[in-house]
XYZ file of C-alpha atoms in Angstrom:
297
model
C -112.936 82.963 -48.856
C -115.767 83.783 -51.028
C -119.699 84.309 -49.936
C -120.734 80.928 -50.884
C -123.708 80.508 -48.458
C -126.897 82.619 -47.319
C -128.896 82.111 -44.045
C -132.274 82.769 -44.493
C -134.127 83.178 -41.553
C -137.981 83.920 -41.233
C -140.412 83.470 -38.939
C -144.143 85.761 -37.291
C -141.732 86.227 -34.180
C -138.425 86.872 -36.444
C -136.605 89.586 -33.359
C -133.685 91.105 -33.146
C -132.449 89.047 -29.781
C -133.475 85.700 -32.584
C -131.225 86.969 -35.401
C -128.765 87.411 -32.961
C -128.599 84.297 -31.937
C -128.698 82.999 -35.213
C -125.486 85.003 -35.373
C -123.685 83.726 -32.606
C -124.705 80.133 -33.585
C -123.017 80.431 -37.286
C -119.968 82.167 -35.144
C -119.709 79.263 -33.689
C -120.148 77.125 -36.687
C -117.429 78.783 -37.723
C -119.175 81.392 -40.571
C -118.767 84.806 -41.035
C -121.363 87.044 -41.987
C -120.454 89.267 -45.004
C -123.473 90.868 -45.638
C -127.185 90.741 -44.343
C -130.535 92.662 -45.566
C -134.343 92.532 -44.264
C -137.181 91.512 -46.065
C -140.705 89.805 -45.636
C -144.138 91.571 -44.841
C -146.919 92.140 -42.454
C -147.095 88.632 -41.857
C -143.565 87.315 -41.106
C -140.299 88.647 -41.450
C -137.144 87.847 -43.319
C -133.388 88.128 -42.447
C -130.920 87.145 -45.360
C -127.137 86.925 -44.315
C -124.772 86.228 -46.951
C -121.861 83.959 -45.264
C -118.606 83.045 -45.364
C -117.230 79.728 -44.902
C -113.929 78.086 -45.439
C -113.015 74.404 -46.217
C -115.581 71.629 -47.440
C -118.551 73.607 -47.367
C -120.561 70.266 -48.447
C -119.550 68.182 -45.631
C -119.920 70.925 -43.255
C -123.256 71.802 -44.247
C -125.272 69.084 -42.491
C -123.672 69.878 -38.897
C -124.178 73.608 -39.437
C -127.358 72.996 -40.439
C -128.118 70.340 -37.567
C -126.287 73.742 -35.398
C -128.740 76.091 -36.382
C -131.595 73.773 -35.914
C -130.953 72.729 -32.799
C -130.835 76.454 -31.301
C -133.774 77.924 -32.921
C -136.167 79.737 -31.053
C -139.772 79.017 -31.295
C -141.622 80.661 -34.328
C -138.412 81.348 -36.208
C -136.887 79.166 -38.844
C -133.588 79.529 -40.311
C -131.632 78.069 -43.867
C -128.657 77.308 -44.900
C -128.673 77.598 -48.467
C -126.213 77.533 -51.173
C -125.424 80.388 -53.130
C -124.999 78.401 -56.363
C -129.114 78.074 -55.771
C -129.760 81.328 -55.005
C -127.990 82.781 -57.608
C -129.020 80.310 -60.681
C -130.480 81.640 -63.735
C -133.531 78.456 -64.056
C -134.580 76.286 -61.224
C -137.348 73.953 -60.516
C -139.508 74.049 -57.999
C -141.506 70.641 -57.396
C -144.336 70.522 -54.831
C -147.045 68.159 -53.524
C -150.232 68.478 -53.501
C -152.170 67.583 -50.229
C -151.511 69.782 -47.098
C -148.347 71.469 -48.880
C -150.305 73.029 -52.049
C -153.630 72.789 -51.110
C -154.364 73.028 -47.622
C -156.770 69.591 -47.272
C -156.494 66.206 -47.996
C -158.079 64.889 -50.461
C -158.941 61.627 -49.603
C -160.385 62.739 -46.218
C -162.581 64.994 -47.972
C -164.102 61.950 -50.582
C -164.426 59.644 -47.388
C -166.506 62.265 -45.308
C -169.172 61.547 -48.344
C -168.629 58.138 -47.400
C -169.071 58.152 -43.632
C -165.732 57.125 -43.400
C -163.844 60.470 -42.728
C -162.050 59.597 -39.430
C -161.141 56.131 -40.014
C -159.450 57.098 -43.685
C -157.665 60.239 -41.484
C -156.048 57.507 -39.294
C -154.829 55.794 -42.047
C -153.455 58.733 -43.816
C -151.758 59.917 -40.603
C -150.011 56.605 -40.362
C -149.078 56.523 -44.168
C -147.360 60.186 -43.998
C -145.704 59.393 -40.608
C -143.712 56.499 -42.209
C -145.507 53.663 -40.828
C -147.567 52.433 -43.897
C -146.424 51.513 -46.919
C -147.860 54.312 -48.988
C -149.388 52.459 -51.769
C -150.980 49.891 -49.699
C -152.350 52.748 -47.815
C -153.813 54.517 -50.599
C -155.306 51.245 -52.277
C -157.494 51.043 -48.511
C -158.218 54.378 -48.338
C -159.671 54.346 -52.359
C -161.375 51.625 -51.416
C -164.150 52.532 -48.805
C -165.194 55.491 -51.695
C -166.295 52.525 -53.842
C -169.927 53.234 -55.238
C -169.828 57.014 -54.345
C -171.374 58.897 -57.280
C -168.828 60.520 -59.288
C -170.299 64.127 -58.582
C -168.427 63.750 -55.440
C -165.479 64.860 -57.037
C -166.653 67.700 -58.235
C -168.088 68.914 -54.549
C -165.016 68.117 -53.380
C -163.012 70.246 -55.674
C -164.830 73.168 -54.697
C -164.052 72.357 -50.562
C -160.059 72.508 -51.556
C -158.224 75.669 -50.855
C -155.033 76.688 -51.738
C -152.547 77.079 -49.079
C -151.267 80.182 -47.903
C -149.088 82.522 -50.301
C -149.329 79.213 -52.845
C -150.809 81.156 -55.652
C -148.166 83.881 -54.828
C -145.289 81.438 -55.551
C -146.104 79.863 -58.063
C -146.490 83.376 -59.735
C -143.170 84.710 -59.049
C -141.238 81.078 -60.061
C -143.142 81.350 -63.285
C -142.331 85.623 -63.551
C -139.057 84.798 -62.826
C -138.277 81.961 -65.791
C -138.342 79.310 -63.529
C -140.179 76.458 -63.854
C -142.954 74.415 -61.384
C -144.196 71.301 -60.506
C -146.606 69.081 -58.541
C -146.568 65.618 -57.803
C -148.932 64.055 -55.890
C -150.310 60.940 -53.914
C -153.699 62.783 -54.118
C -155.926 62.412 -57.382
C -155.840 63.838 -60.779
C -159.970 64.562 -61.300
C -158.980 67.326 -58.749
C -155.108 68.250 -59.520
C -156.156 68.836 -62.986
C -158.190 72.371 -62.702
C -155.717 73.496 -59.962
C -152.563 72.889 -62.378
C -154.607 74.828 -65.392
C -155.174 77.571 -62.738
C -151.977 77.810 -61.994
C -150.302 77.567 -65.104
C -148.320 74.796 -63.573
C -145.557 73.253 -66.471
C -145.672 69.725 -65.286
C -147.790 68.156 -62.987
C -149.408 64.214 -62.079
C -151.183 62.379 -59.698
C -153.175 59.109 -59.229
C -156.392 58.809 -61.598
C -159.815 57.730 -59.727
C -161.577 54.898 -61.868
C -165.065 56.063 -62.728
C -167.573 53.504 -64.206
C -171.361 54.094 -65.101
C -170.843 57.162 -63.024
C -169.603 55.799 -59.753
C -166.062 55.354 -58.007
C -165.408 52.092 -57.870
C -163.157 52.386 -55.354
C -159.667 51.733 -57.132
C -157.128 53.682 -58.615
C -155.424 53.675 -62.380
C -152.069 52.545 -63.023
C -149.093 52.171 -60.879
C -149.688 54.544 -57.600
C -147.573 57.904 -57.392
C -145.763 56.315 -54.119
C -142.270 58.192 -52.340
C -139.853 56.720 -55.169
C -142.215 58.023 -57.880
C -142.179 61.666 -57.135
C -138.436 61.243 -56.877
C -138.401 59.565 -60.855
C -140.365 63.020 -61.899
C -138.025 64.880 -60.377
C -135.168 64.078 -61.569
C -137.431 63.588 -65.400
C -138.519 67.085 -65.239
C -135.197 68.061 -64.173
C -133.304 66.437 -67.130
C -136.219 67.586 -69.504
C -135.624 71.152 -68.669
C -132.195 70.865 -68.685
C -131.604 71.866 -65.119
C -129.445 70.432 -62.519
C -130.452 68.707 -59.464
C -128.226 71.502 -57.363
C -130.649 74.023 -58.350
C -134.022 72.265 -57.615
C -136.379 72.452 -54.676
C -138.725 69.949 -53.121
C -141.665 71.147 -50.874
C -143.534 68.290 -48.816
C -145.056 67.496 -45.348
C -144.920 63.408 -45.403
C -142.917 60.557 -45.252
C -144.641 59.988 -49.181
C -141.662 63.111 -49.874
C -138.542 62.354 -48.288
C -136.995 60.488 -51.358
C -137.674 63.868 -53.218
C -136.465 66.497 -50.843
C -133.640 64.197 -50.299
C -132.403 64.574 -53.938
C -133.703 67.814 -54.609
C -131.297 70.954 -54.000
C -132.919 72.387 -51.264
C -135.498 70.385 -49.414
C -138.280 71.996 -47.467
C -140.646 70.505 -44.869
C -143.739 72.460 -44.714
C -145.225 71.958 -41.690
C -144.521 68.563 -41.913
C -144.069 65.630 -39.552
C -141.421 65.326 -37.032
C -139.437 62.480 -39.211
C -139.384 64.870 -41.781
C -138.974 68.009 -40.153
C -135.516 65.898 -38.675
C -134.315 65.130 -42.187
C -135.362 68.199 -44.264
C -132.464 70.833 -45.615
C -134.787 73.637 -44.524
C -138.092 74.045 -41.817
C -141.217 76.362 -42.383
C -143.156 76.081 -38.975
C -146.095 78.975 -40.209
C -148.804 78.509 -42.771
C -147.288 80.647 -45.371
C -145.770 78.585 -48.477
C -144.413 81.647 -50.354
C -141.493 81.689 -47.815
C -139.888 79.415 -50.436
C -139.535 82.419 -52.268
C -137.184 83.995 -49.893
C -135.172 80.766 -49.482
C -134.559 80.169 -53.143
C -134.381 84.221 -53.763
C -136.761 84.631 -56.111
């Protein structure tokens, strides 16, 4: 048997009574631990074991995985990850935007100048639970900005903050040869500086139509919906010549699961609990460079 999976675990509360049973639940699973190393900083902490596993690794990954969820303690998140992944000379990392890049959302922001803050935020908790069609959601929401002056956007921009350890990642993909994405349901009048800031290599989102200086309330073109940000994925892939295996998606809303579903590895960010459930890997704090240590980079 050869080392061909790594269990990252990381977490503020990562312990040694955690990582043990982390341990004892891969025992279980039936993995054996070849290796393991520490990592992380003052803010959480990161335990790496290399694994070895016998038989169909694929179809034994889910229950493992499904294992390991199901027995971790509270503030401590582990992967399963494979090592082809870990170990691959390019990957892509593909992100999006609102509450995974950026900490806000946008929308809710451009309705506040509207009056409409909390109603829109009801609506855009629905949408990213699963229980509105996304671009039917989106052309409501756009619509109560209609007649806002366009300097909105530009106030907004300034409220947006990165999240956590975003700038950070992004950083060391880029350092590293890889390459990174964003797609987004959000809007591109505000995407647009944080992609040049970033140095981001691909990157779209919906446009805001602007007319004598005003919104008026719609959107351009077809809406960048769940089965969109799975196309440019899988374009941006082929483009750079790199193989879906060695991709990872980062999202928090049901606008993401056809994306982390194809992806490599796919990460719920502090996401909802319908995609928490279906997500390859968890990350339950507010730091997004965590990817980092779960695609070792």
């Amino acid at each position: 048997m050869t080392s061909n999976l790594a269990a990252v675990s990381y977490g503020v509360n990562l312990s040694p009574e955690s990582l043990d049973k982390v341990r004892k639940t891969l025992a279980e699973a039936g993995a054996a631990v070849s290796s393991e190393s520490q990592g992380g900083d003052d803010r959480f902490g990161v335990h790496t074991a290399a694994l070895l596993v016998g038989g169909d690794t694929a179809a034994d990954l889910g229950s493992m995985r499904r294992l390991v969820a199901e027995s971790a303690e509270a503030g401590v998140d582990t992967v399963l990850v494979p090592e082809a992944l870990r170990q691959a000379s390019r990957k892509l990392l593909i992100m999006d935007v609102d509450s995974t890049l950026i900490q806000q959302e946008v929308i809710e922001l451009l309705a506040a100048h509207a009056g409409k803050r909390e109603e829109v935020a009801a609506v855009t908790e629905a949408a990213m639970r699963g229980e509105l069609d996304f671009a039917q959601s989106l052309h409501a929401r756009v619509a109560v900005l209609a007649g806002l002056p366009a300097a909105v956007v530009d106030s907004v921009r300034q409220e947006v903050r990165l999240s956590l350890g975003a700038a950070e990642l992004v950083a060391a993909f880029k350092e590293a040869g890889h390459v990174v994405a964003v797609v987004s349901g959000g809007f591109n009048q505000i995407l647009g500086p944080i992609a040049d800031q970033l140095g981001l290599d691909y990157w779209i989102a919906n446009e805001l139509e602007i007319v004598d200086g005003a919104l008026t309330g719609k959107v351009l073109g077809a809406v960048i919906d769940r089965a969109a940000k799975e196309k440019y994925l899988r374009e941006w892939a082929a483009a750079e010549g790199i193989s879906l295996e060695h991709t990872i998606a980062v999202g928090d809303g049901a606008n993401d699961l056809d994306m982390l579903s194809a992806a490599g590895i796919g990460v719920a960010f502090n996401a909802k609990p319908a995609v928490r459930a279906v997500a390859d890997a968890v990350i339950t704090m507010p730091y997004l460079d965590a990817v980092r240590h779960i695609a070792n980079v």
